[in-house]
XYZ file of C-alpha atoms in Angstrom:
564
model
C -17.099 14.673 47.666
C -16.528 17.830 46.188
C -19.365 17.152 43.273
C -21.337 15.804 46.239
C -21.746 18.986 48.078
C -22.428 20.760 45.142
C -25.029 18.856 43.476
C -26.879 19.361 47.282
C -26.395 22.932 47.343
C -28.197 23.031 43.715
C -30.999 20.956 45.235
C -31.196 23.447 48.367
C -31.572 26.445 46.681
C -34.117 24.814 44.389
C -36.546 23.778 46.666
C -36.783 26.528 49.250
C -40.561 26.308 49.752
C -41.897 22.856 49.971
C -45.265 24.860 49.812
C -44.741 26.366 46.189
C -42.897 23.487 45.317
C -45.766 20.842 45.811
C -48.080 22.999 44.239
C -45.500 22.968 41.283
C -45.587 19.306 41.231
C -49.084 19.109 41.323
C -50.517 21.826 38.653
C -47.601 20.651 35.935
C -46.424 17.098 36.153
C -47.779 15.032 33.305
C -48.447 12.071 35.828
C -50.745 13.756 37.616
C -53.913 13.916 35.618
C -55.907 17.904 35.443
C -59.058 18.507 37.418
C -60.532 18.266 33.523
C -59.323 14.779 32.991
C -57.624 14.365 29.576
C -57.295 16.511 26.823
C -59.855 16.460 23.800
C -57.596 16.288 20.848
C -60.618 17.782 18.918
C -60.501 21.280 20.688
C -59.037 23.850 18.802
C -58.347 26.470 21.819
C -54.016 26.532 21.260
C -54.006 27.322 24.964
C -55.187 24.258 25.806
C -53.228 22.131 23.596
C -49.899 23.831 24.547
C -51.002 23.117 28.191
C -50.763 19.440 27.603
C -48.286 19.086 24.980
C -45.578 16.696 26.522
C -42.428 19.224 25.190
C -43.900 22.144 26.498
C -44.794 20.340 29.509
C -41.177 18.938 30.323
C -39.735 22.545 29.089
C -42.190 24.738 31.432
C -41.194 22.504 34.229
C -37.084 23.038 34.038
C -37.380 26.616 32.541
C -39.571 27.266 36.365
C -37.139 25.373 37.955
C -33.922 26.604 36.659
C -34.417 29.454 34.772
C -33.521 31.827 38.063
C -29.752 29.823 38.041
C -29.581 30.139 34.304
C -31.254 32.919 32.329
C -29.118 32.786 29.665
C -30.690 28.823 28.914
C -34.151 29.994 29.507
C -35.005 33.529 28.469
C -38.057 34.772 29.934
C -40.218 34.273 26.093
C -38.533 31.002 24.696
C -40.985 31.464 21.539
C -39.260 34.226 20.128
C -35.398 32.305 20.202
C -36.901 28.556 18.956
C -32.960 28.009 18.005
C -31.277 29.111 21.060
C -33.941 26.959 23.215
C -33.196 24.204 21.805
C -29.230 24.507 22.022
C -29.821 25.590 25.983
C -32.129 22.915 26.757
C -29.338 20.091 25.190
C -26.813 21.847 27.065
C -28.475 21.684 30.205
C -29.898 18.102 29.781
C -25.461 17.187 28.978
C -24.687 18.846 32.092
C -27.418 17.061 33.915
C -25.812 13.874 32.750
C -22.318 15.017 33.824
C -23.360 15.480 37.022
C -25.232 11.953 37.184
C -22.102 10.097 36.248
C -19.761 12.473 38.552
C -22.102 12.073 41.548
C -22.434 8.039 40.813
C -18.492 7.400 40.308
C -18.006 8.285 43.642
C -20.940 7.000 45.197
C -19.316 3.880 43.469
C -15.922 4.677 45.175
C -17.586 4.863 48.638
C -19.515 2.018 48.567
C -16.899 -0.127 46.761
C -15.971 -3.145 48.020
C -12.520 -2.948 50.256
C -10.522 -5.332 48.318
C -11.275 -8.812 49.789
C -14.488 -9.702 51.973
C -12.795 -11.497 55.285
C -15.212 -13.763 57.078
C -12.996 -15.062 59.919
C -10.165 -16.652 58.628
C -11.255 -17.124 55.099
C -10.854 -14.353 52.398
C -13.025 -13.843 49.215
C -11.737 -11.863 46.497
C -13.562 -11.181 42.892
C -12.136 -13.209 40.165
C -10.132 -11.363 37.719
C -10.175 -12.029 33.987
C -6.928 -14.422 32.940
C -4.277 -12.328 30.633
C -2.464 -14.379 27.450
C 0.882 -14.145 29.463
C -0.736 -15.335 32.619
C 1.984 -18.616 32.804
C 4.791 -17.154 30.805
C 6.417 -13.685 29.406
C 5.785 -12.698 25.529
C 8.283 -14.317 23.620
C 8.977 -10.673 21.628
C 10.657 -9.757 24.971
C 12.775 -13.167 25.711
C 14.534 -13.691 22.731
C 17.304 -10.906 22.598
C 19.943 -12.373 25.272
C 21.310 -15.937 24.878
C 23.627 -17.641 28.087
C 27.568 -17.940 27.287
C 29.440 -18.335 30.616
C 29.708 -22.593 29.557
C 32.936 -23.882 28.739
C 34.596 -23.479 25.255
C 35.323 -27.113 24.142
C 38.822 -27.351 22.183
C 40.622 -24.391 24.243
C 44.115 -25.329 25.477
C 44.437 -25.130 29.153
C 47.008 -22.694 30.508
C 46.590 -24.239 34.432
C 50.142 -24.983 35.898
C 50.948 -27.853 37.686
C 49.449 -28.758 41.143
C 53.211 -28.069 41.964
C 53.446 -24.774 39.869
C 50.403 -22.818 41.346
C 51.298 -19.896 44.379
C 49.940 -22.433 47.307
C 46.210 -23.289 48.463
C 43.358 -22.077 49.610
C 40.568 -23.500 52.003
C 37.289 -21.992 52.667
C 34.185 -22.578 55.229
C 31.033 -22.005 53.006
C 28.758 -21.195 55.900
C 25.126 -20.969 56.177
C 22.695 -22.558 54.471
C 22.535 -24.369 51.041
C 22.493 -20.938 49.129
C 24.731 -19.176 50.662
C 26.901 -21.853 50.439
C 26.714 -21.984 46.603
C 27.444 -18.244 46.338
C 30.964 -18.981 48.584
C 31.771 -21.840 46.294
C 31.532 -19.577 43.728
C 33.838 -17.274 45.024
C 36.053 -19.557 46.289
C 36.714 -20.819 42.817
C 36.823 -17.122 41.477
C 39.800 -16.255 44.187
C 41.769 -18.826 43.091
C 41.717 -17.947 39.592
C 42.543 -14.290 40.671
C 45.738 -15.832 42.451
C 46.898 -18.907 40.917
C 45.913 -21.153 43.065
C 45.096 -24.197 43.768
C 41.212 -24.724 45.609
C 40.887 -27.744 48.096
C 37.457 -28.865 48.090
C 35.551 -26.262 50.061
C 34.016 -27.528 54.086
C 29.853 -26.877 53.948
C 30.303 -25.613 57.658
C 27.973 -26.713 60.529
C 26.180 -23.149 62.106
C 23.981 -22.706 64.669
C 20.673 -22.286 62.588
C 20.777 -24.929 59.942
C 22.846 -27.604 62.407
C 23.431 -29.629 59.718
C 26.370 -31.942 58.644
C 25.882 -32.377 54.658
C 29.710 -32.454 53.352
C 30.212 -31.470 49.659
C 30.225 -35.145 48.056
C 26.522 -35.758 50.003
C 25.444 -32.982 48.060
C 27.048 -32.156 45.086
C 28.837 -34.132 42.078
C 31.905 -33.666 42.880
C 33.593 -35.350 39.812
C 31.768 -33.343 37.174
C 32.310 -29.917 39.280
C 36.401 -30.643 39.208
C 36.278 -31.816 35.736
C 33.976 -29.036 34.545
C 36.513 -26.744 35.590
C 39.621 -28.478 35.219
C 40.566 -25.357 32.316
C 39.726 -22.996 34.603
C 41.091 -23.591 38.434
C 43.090 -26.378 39.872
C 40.783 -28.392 42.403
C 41.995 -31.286 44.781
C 39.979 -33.214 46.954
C 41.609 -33.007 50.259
C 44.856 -31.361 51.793
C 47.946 -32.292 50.363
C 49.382 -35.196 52.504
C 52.901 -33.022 52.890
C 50.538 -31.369 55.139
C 50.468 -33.268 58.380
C 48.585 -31.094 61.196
C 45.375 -30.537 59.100
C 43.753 -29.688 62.365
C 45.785 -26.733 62.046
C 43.656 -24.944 59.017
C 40.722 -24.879 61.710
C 42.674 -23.465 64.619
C 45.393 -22.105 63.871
C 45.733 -18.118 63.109
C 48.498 -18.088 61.978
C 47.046 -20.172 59.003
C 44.230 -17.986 59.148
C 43.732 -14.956 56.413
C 41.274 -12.625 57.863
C 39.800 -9.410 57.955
C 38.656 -9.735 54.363
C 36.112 -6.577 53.651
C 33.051 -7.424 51.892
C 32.617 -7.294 48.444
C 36.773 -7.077 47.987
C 38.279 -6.130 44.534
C 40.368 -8.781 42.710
C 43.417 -6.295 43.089
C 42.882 -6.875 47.040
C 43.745 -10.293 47.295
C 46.548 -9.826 44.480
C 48.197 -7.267 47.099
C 46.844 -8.357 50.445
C 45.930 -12.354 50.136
C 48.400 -13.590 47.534
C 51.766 -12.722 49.687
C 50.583 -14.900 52.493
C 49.549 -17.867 50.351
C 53.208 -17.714 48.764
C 54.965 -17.519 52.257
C 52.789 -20.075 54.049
C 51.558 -22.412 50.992
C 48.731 -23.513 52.488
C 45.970 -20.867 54.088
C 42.306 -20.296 55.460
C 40.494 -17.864 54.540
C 37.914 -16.785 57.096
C 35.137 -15.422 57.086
C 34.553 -16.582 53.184
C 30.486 -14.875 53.412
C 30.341 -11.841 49.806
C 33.613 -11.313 50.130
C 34.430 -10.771 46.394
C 32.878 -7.595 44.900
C 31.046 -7.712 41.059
C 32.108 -4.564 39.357
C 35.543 -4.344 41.191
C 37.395 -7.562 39.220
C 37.421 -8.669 35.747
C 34.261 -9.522 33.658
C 36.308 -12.839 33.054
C 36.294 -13.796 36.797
C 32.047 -12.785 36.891
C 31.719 -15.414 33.755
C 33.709 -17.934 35.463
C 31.228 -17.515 38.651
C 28.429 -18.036 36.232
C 30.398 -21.281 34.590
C 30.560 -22.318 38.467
C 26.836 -21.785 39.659
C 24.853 -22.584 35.961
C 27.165 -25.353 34.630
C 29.744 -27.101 37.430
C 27.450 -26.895 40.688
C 25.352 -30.418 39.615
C 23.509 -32.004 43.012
C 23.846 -35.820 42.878
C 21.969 -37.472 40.275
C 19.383 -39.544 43.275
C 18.504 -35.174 44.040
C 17.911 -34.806 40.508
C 15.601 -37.475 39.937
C 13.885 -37.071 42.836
C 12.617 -33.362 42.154
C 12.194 -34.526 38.579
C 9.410 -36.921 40.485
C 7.934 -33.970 42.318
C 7.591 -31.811 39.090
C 6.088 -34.314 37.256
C 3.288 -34.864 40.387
C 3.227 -31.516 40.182
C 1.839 -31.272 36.397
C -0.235 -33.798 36.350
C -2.331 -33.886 39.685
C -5.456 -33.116 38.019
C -4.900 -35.828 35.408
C -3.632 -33.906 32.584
C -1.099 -31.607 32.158
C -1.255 -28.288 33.540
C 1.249 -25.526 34.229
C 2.046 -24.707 38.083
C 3.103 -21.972 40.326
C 5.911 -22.168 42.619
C 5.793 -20.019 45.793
C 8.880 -19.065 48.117
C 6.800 -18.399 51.569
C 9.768 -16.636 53.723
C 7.042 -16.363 56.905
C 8.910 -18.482 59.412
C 9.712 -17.553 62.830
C 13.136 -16.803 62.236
C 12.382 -14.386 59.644
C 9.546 -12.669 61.426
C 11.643 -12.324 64.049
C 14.409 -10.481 62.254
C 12.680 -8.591 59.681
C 11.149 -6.348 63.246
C 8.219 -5.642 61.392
C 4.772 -5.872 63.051
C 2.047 -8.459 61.696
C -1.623 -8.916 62.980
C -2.054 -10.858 65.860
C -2.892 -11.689 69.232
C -1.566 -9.544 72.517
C -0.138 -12.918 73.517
C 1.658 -13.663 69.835
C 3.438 -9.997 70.023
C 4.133 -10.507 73.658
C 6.016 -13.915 72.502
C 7.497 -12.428 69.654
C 8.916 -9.156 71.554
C 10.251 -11.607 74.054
C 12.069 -13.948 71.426
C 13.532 -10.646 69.732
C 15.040 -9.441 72.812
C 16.235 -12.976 73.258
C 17.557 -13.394 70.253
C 18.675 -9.830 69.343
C 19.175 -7.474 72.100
C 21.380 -4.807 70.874
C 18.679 -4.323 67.982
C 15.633 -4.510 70.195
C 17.011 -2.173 73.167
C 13.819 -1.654 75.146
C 11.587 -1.574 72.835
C 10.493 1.503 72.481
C 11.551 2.652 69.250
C 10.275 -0.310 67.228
C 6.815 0.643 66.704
C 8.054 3.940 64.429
C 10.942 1.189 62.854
C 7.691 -1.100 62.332
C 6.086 1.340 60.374
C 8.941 2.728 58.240
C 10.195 -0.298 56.700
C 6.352 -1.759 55.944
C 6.286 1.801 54.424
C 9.294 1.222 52.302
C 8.089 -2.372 51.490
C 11.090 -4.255 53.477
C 8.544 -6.662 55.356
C 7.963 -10.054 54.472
C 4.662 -10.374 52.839
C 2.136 -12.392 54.824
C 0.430 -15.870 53.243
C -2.805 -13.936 52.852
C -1.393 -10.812 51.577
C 0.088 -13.165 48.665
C -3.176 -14.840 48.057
C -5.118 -11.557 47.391
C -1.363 -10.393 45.364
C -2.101 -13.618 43.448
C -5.717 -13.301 42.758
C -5.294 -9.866 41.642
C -2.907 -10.876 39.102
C -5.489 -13.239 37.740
C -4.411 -16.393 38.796
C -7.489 -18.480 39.472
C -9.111 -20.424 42.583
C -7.615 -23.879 40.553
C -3.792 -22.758 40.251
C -1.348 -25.342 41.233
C 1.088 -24.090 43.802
C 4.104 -25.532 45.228
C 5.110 -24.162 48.646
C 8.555 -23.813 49.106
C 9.325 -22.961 52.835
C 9.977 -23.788 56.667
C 7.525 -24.339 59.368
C 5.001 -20.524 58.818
C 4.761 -18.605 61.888
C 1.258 -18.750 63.402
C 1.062 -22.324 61.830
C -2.724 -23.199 59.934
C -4.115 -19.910 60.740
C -1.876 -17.981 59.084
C -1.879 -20.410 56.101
C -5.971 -20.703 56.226
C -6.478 -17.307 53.880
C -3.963 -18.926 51.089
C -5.137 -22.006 51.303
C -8.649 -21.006 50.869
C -8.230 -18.962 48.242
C -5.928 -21.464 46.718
C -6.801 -25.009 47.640
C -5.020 -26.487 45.480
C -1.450 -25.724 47.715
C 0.834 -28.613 48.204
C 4.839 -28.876 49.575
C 7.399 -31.601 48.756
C 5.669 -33.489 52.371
C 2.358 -33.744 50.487
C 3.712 -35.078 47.313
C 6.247 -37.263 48.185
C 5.822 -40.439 50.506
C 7.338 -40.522 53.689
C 9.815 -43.875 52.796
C 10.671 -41.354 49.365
C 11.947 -38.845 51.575
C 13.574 -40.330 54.157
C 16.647 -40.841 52.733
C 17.002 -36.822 51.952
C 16.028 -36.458 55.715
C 19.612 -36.918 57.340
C 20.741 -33.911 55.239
C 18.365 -30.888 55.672
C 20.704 -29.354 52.700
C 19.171 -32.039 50.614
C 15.777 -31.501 51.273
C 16.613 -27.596 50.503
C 18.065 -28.666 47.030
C 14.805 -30.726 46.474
C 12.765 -27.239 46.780
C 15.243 -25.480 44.763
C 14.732 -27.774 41.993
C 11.328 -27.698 41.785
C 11.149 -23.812 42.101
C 13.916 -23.695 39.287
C 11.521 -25.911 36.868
C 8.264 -24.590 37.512
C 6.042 -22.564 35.031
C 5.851 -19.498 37.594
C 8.150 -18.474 40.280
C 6.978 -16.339 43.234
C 9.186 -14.899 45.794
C 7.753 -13.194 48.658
C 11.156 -11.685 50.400
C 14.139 -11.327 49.364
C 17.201 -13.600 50.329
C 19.806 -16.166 48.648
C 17.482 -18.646 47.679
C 15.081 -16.326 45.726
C 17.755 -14.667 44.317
C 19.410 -17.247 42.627
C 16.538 -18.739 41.645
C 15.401 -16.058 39.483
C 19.204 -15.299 38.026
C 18.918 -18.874 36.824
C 15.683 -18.452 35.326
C 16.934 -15.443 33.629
C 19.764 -17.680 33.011
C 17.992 -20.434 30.920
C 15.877 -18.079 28.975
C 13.393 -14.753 30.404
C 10.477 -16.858 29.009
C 10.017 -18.301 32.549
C 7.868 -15.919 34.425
C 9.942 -14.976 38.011
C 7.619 -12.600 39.882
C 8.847 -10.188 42.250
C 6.229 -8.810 44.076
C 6.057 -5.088 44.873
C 6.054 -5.061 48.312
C 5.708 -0.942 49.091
C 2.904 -0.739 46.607
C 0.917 -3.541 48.933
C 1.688 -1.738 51.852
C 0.432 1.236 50.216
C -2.915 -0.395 48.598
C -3.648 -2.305 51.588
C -3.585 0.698 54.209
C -5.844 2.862 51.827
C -9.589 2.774 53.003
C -10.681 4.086 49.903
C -9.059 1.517 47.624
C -11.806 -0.759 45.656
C -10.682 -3.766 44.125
C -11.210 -2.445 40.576
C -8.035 -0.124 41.393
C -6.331 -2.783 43.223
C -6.044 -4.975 40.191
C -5.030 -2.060 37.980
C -2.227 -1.171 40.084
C -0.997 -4.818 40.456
C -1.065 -5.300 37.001
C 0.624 -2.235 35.177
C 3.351 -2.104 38.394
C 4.393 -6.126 37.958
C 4.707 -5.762 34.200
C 8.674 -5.463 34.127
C 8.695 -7.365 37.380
C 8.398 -11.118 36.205
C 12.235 -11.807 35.172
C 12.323 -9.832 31.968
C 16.019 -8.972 30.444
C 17.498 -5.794 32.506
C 20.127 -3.946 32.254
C 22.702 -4.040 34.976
C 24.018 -1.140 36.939
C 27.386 -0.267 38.944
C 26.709 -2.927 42.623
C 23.752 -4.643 40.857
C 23.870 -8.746 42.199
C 25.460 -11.114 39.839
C 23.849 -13.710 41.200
C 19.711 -12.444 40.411
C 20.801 -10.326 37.518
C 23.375 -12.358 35.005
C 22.638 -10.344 31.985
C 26.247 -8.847 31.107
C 28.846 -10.624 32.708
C 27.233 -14.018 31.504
C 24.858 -13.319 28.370
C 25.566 -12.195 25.053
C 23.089 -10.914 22.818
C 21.299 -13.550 20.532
């Protein structure tokens, strides 16, 4: 703007009589032919040559111009410096240029296009050119960290007795099918810490996934006890010695609670372990992060890893079945071709909690505030402060990302209008219309519904924990992982990516710089895609160093890799 205003002030004090200025025009311009009509080239009268020689015409018409705003480039009897007119007239004709370009880059800027076009509910954004590591990372950067947390065959076993270990240990893995892998993990970790023996962890029935999946409907349960048989003691059931086994779900005195989260090793050896001696058999409740990473052994971290990478197997009729859906997957336009798998956290739920504000009708925010206060009255009050709480946390990038925001995330990455994408989430809130900008720019957007017949998935339908494993499978095998918020599922889905080798691409978007790009006015597409690019560089699952409270369960690297 700055260039604009001056190149206009130039023009203003150039032409401050439109008088003098047309007559300018009219006695010198070389398109406008002389009273005379052309030149004779036979005269010999110089005057009349120089008159019409096309140089001298151009350079009379600047020097009259601009010689009053710079002398020193047109001295009032150019003949006499031949050198130095020459050198000002190039200089001026560069800074001409200069100004040209300056005046048209922004011109450019202001009449850029504003990302995507949006006509109604379908979005148009440029095509962007495809990069060589468009499906996968460069192998230069993959190869440097190998997994090691599997079991050592030939290593004596130093496990005790069933009779010989300090007593046992029953957990509730609550939630849903994620979070109830990361408490089997621990579970199996605190045991270790106190000698003791693990019964078969309870998946517990909550009030959001209502679901009654036991361990054995989900999970192999001989090859997890046998996988870890060198590691922890594991029994099916409580001990028959132990009559009331109504007890472990009632009683308090059976009970172990007030567990902090994230608890050091050395708090259950002091706190935990005395209990479990005295009473033999005991509950620990809650069971949700309540082992720390950096507080207990790197032993105890591997042995999580040797839980969730290597024991943890779903049932072989799981297995297959996703196997199925990736294969559909690859070859649903008749030959093989890579695909992207997309974790869409945009259900109501999760809208609901993040208390972040999305476009929408009066009527949708109306419905929404209501279900909030419903749901979560201390957090919603009266309202009034969520607006400003709205705003912060899109600021700080701690909203889910909507299905359109992804597709234009997506396209600006370069991942074309034919991608394959597998959707990986619950009923979206606002239902086809929300979906209608992602599936327009992406038509090629199926879930596990789509693929599958209804008679194939049936018999997962009775356990929504096995219909969860089915997209966690898929996601796990897929060429490109996409999370759009965070949560257990993503998380663990790109630690085992890392896992199995960084060559699998596990994006995590950068939600603060979309907040950022898509509330600037001013930002063209062009910049968009240049900012998206260089920022999600080291964001698709490349090896990273881990730091003092860093996750063990998205970021393995050094508890449960060694270097290749």
């Amino acid at each position: 703007m700055a260039e604009l205003r001056h190149s206009s002030s130039i023009g203003n004090r150039v032409t401050a009589s439109p008088r003098k200025r047309d007559d300018v025009v009219a006695s010198s311009s070389p398109l406008v032919p002389d009273n005379n009509g052309a030149p004779n080239v036979d005269d010999d009268d110089d005057d009349y040559r120089g008159r019409y020689y096309p140089r001298d015409r151009f350079r009379s018409l600047f020097s009259s111009y601009l010689q009053p705003l710079f002398p020193f480039f047109f001295p009032d009897d150019s003949r006499s410096h031949p050198h130095n007119s020459k050198i000002s007239l190039f200089l001026l004709v560069f800074i001409i240029l200069s100004l040209l370009v300056a005046i048209s880059s922004v011109v450019h800027r202001l009449n850029a296009p504003y990302l995507c076009k949006k006509d109604g509910i379908t979005l148009q954004c440029p095509r962007v050119k495809e990069s060589p590591s468009l499906w996968e990372n460069p192998y230069s950067s993959t190869t440097s960290w190998k997994p090691c947390a599997e079991r050592r065959e030939g290593l004596i076993s130093d496990i005790p007795s069933e009779n010989a270990t300090n007593g046992y240990i029953f957990i509730h893995a609550e939630g849903g099918l994620n979070q109830q892998r990361i408490a089997i993990c621990n579970a199996v970790a605190v045991a270790k810490i106190m000698n003791a023996t693990l019964i078969l962890p309870v998946l517990k029935q909550d009030q959001i996934w209502k679901d009654q999946t036991k361990f054995e409907d989900i999970f192999d349960v001989d090859h997890f006890i046998n996988y870890l048989k060198d590691d922890v003691r594991i029994v099916r059931d409580i001990p028959e010695w132990f009559t009331d086994k109504s007890e472990l779900f009632t009683s308090i005195r059976r009970t172990v609670k007030n567990i902090p989260k994230y608890a050091s090793a050395d708090f259950y050896i002091d706190n935990v372990l005395l209990r479990i001696k005295e009473k033999k058999i005991m509950s620990l409740k809650p069971f949700v992060d309540r082992l720390g990473y950096d507080n207990v052994p790197p032993e105890i971290n591997r042995l999580r890893c040797r839980v969730n990478y290597h024991a943890l197997k779903f049932l072989p009729e799981i297995e297959q079945m996703a196997d199925q859906l990736v294969s559909r997957m690859r070859n649903r336009t008749g030959s093989s071709n890579p695909f992207m798998a997309l974790h869409l956290r945009f259900e109501k739920g999760m809208v609901g909690l993040s208390f972040c504000d999305f476009v929408g009708t009066r009527s949708e925010k109306a419905l929404m505030a209501a279900y909030r206060k419903k749901e979560w009255p201390r957090r919603f009050k009266d309202g009034a402060h969520l607006w400003a709480l709205a705003l912060q946390k899109r600021k700080e990038g701690r909203c889910p990302l909507e299905p359109g925001e992804v597709a234009v995330l997506l396209r600006a990455m370069g991942y074309p209008k034919e991608t394959q994408i597998y959707v990986a989430s619950g009923q979206v809130y606002g239902g086809q219309n929300r979906m209608a900008p992602l599936r327009n720019m992406f038509p090629n957007l199926v879930t596990k519904e789509e693929l599958a017949t209804k008679p194939e998935l049936d018999g997962f339908r009775k356990h929504v924990t096995s219909l969860a494993a089915l997209d966690f499978l898929v996601c796990l095998k897929s060429d490109v992982f996409v999370m759009t918020h965070g949560g257990n599922f993503a998380k663990l889905i790109i630690g085992y990516r890392r896992y199995m080798g960084h060559r699998q691409k596990s994006i995590k978007p950068d939600k603060g710089l979309m907040s950022k790009s898509l509330g600037d006015p001013y930002m063209g597409w062009a910049s968009f895609v240049e900012d998206v690019v260089v920022t999600h560089q080291t964001r698709t699952g490349l090896p990273e160093e881990t730091f003092p409270n860093y996750d063990l369960w998205e970021n393995p690297l050094s508890n449960c890799m060694c270097r290749a």
